[in-house]
Amino acid sequence: MKQPPFHKLTPRAIRVWQWSNSVRSLFLFALPVAYAAIFGYSGYHQWAIISLGIIVVAIWILSTFLMPYLSWKNWRYAIDENEIDLKRGVIFKTRTLIPLSRVQHVDTRQGPLLGSYNLASVTISTAATTHEIPALDEVLADRVRHQISTFARLAEEDV
């Protein structure tokens, strides 16, 4: 069995994921408000709204503070002359091997949030789908993109 990948993402990825998860989860706070607007705030509905509010706050806290750390802790990648090995997942772990002979193109992507932390993501496109190595240092992301491109060119020449 092949060894698991060993490269970790930068710890700054945790902050980026905390911000994005926090903003993404804000819409959940609209659920108790919408429930109160539809059914009112009296009797049984009062307890339903309070329960829904507690659940929403718990989900927001977990997705903002715990899940980014656990995702970062479990994200690993490795690149060699034959394939790209990606391992991720908190509860359900996924390991993906991408043969370099299947790589069609490699991009680096940087949005405003990643840019504010000097991070970029590397996207790897194959005929079937697109894979991503998220939140690498900008310099490292360029180096990884170049390395994948070079290995993919060599793999293409071998075919």
mmCIF file of C-alpha atoms in Angstrom:
data_model
loop_
_atom_site.group_PDB
_atom_site.id
_atom_site.type_symbol
_atom_site.label_atom_id
_atom_site.label_comp_id
_atom_site.label_asym_id
_atom_site.label_seq_id
_atom_site.Cartn_x
_atom_site.Cartn_y
_atom_site.Cartn_z
ATOM 1 C CA MET A 1 0.000 0.000 0.000
ATOM 2 C CA LYS A 2 1.224 3.444 -0.893
ATOM 3 C CA GLN A 3 2.187 5.811 1.918
ATOM 4 C CA PRO A 4 -0.302 8.609 2.645
ATOM 5 C CA PRO A 5 0.573 12.044 1.265
ATOM 6 C CA PHE A 6 2.684 14.141 3.617
ATOM 7 C CA HIS A 7 2.473 17.814 2.535
ATOM 8 C CA LYS A 8 0.176 19.879 4.772
ATOM 9 C CA LEU A 9 -1.611 23.115 3.951
ATOM 10 C CA THR A 10 -0.487 26.331 5.600
ATOM 11 C CA PRO A 11 -2.122 27.018 8.994
ATOM 12 C CA ARG A 12 -3.450 30.299 7.539
ATOM 13 C CA ALA A 13 -5.969 28.135 5.672
ATOM 14 C CA ILE A 14 -7.824 27.742 8.970
ATOM 15 C CA ARG A 15 -8.484 31.508 9.136
ATOM 16 C CA VAL A 16 -9.686 31.629 5.522
ATOM 17 C CA TRP A 17 -12.049 28.709 6.079
ATOM 18 C CA GLN A 18 -13.288 30.230 9.347
ATOM 19 C CA TRP A 19 -14.219 33.472 7.578
ATOM 20 C CA SER A 20 -15.846 31.760 4.608
ATOM 21 C CA ASN A 21 -17.769 29.264 6.763
ATOM 22 C CA SER A 22 -18.883 32.036 9.102
ATOM 23 C CA VAL A 23 -20.298 34.151 6.291
ATOM 24 C CA ARG A 24 -21.770 31.109 4.510
ATOM 25 C CA SER A 25 -23.566 30.000 7.681
ATOM 26 C CA LEU A 26 -25.100 33.402 8.407
ATOM 27 C CA PHE A 27 -28.142 32.585 6.286
ATOM 28 C CA LEU A 28 -29.072 29.942 8.876
ATOM 29 C CA PHE A 29 -29.997 32.741 11.307
ATOM 30 C CA ALA A 30 -32.825 33.635 8.953
ATOM 31 C CA LEU A 31 -34.551 30.307 9.712
ATOM 32 C CA PRO A 32 -35.834 31.181 13.240
ATOM 33 C CA VAL A 33 -36.765 34.670 12.038
ATOM 34 C CA ALA A 34 -38.704 33.259 9.086
ATOM 35 C CA TYR A 35 -40.390 30.709 11.356
ATOM 36 C CA ALA A 36 -41.460 33.493 13.747
ATOM 37 C CA ALA A 37 -42.733 35.606 10.857
ATOM 38 C CA ILE A 38 -44.847 32.731 9.511
ATOM 39 C CA PHE A 39 -46.170 31.116 12.707
ATOM 40 C CA GLY A 40 -45.861 33.896 15.286
ATOM 41 C CA TYR A 41 -44.085 33.896 18.633
ATOM 42 C CA SER A 42 -46.562 32.403 21.086
ATOM 43 C CA GLY A 43 -47.281 29.081 22.776
ATOM 44 C CA TYR A 44 -45.664 26.086 21.158
ATOM 45 C CA HIS A 45 -44.026 28.207 18.462
ATOM 46 C CA GLN A 46 -42.008 30.119 21.049
ATOM 47 C CA TRP A 47 -40.228 26.910 22.114
ATOM 48 C CA ALA A 48 -39.772 25.833 18.520
ATOM 49 C CA ILE A 49 -38.121 29.166 17.689
ATOM 50 C CA ILE A 50 -35.851 28.992 20.746
ATOM 51 C CA SER A 51 -34.877 25.384 19.908
ATOM 52 C CA LEU A 52 -34.251 26.300 16.287
ATOM 53 C CA GLY A 53 -32.147 29.279 17.411
ATOM 54 C CA ILE A 54 -30.006 27.080 19.673
ATOM 55 C CA ILE A 55 -29.468 24.566 16.853
ATOM 56 C CA VAL A 56 -28.509 27.345 14.437
ATOM 57 C CA VAL A 57 -26.005 28.843 16.900
ATOM 58 C CA ALA A 58 -24.471 25.375 17.516
ATOM 59 C CA ILE A 59 -24.117 24.739 13.769
ATOM 60 C CA TRP A 60 -22.593 28.191 13.263
ATOM 61 C CA ILE A 61 -20.054 27.657 16.064
ATOM 62 C CA LEU A 62 -19.091 24.185 14.816
ATOM 63 C CA SER A 63 -18.749 25.286 11.195
ATOM 64 C CA THR A 64 -16.809 28.429 12.121
ATOM 65 C CA PHE A 65 -14.417 27.195 14.781
ATOM 66 C CA LEU A 66 -14.147 23.385 14.758
ATOM 67 C CA MET A 67 -14.595 22.231 11.153
ATOM 68 C CA PRO A 68 -11.887 24.477 9.613
ATOM 69 C CA TYR A 69 -9.323 23.161 12.090
ATOM 70 C CA LEU A 70 -10.316 19.524 11.524
ATOM 71 C CA SER A 71 -10.323 20.032 7.734
ATOM 72 C CA TRP A 72 -6.842 21.566 7.862
ATOM 73 C CA LYS A 73 -5.598 18.761 10.092
ATOM 74 C CA ASN A 74 -6.783 16.092 7.644
ATOM 75 C CA TRP A 75 -5.812 17.765 4.334
ATOM 76 C CA ARG A 76 -2.652 16.289 2.759
ATOM 77 C CA TYR A 77 -1.201 16.219 -0.733
ATOM 78 C CA ALA A 78 1.796 14.781 -2.540
ATOM 79 C CA ILE A 79 3.062 15.164 -6.087
ATOM 80 C CA ASP A 80 5.506 12.859 -7.823
ATOM 81 C CA GLU A 81 6.412 12.140 -11.437
ATOM 82 C CA ASN A 82 3.512 9.661 -11.839
ATOM 83 C CA GLU A 83 0.545 11.050 -9.921
ATOM 84 C CA ILE A 84 -0.974 13.610 -7.587
ATOM 85 C CA ASP A 85 -2.196 12.195 -4.286
ATOM 86 C CA LEU A 86 -4.899 14.124 -2.389
ATOM 87 C CA LYS A 87 -6.271 13.130 1.032
ATOM 88 C CA ARG A 88 -9.032 15.076 2.757
ATOM 89 C CA GLY A 89 -12.160 14.756 4.853
ATOM 90 C CA VAL A 90 -13.135 14.971 8.491
ATOM 91 C CA ILE A 91 -15.766 12.281 8.983
ATOM 92 C CA PHE A 92 -15.702 10.704 5.536
ATOM 93 C CA LYS A 93 -12.121 10.627 4.326
ATOM 94 C CA THR A 94 -11.407 10.761 0.605
ATOM 95 C CA ARG A 95 -8.144 9.887 -1.089
ATOM 96 C CA THR A 96 -7.751 10.752 -4.762
ATOM 97 C CA LEU A 97 -4.947 9.688 -7.084
ATOM 98 C CA ILE A 98 -4.716 11.735 -10.281
ATOM 99 C CA PRO A 99 -2.449 10.217 -12.949
ATOM 100 C CA LEU A 100 -0.332 12.974 -14.446
ATOM 101 C CA SER A 101 -0.984 11.574 -17.930
ATOM 102 C CA ARG A 102 -4.665 12.625 -17.404
ATOM 103 C CA VAL A 103 -3.958 16.244 -16.437
ATOM 104 C CA GLN A 104 -5.192 18.675 -19.072
ATOM 105 C CA HIS A 105 -4.294 21.972 -17.423
ATOM 106 C CA VAL A 106 -3.351 23.456 -14.054
ATOM 107 C CA ASP A 107 -4.423 26.848 -12.712
ATOM 108 C CA THR A 108 -3.845 28.927 -9.615
ATOM 109 C CA ARG A 109 -6.900 30.703 -8.283
ATOM 110 C CA GLN A 110 -7.053 33.533 -5.755
ATOM 111 C CA GLY A 111 -10.134 35.358 -4.513
ATOM 112 C CA PRO A 112 -10.159 38.425 -2.260
ATOM 113 C CA LEU A 113 -10.186 36.383 0.950
ATOM 114 C CA LEU A 114 -7.298 34.121 -0.135
ATOM 115 C CA GLY A 115 -5.456 37.180 -1.462
ATOM 116 C CA SER A 116 -5.711 38.993 1.874
ATOM 117 C CA TYR A 117 -3.868 36.071 3.492
ATOM 118 C CA ASN A 118 -1.365 35.753 0.561
ATOM 119 C CA LEU A 119 -2.762 32.342 -0.347
ATOM 120 C CA ALA A 120 -3.868 30.728 -3.608
ATOM 121 C CA SER A 121 -5.496 27.474 -4.639
ATOM 122 C CA VAL A 122 -4.231 25.161 -7.360
ATOM 123 C CA THR A 123 -6.895 23.614 -9.589
ATOM 124 C CA ILE A 124 -6.078 20.513 -11.617
ATOM 125 C CA SER A 125 -8.352 19.746 -14.566
ATOM 126 C CA THR A 126 -8.739 16.327 -16.128
ATOM 127 C CA ALA A 127 -11.193 15.222 -18.805
ATOM 128 C CA ALA A 128 -13.662 14.066 -16.154
ATOM 129 C CA THR A 129 -13.472 16.681 -13.409
ATOM 130 C CA THR A 130 -11.501 19.373 -11.615
ATOM 131 C CA HIS A 131 -9.566 18.855 -8.393
ATOM 132 C CA GLU A 132 -8.246 21.489 -6.035
ATOM 133 C CA ILE A 133 -5.395 21.883 -3.587
ATOM 134 C CA PRO A 134 -6.744 24.743 -1.472
ATOM 135 C CA ALA A 135 -5.021 27.551 0.418
ATOM 136 C CA LEU A 136 -1.317 27.251 -0.399
ATOM 137 C CA ASP A 137 1.158 30.091 0.017
ATOM 138 C CA GLU A 138 1.250 32.123 -3.218
ATOM 139 C CA VAL A 139 4.857 31.205 -3.975
ATOM 140 C CA LEU A 140 4.265 27.553 -3.159
ATOM 141 C CA ALA A 141 1.089 27.502 -5.306
ATOM 142 C CA ASP A 142 3.085 28.786 -8.303
ATOM 143 C CA ARG A 143 5.788 26.206 -7.625
ATOM 144 C CA VAL A 144 3.200 23.380 -7.335
ATOM 145 C CA ARG A 145 1.480 24.513 -10.568
ATOM 146 C CA HIS A 146 4.816 24.558 -12.394
ATOM 147 C CA GLN A 147 5.813 21.165 -10.957
ATOM 148 C CA ILE A 148 2.525 19.551 -12.005
ATOM 149 C CA SER A 149 2.797 21.109 -15.457
ATOM 150 C CA THR A 150 6.344 19.822 -15.899
ATOM 151 C CA PHE A 151 5.470 16.315 -14.710
ATOM 152 C CA ALA A 152 2.341 16.257 -16.911
ATOM 153 C CA ARG A 153 4.424 17.240 -19.960
ATOM 154 C CA LEU A 154 6.913 14.458 -19.211
ATOM 155 C CA ALA A 155 4.098 11.946 -18.707
ATOM 156 C CA GLU A 156 2.562 13.010 -22.035
ATOM 157 C CA GLU A 157 5.883 12.460 -23.822
ATOM 158 C CA ASP A 158 6.102 8.937 -22.377
ATOM 159 C CA VAL A 159 2.660 7.977 -23.739
#
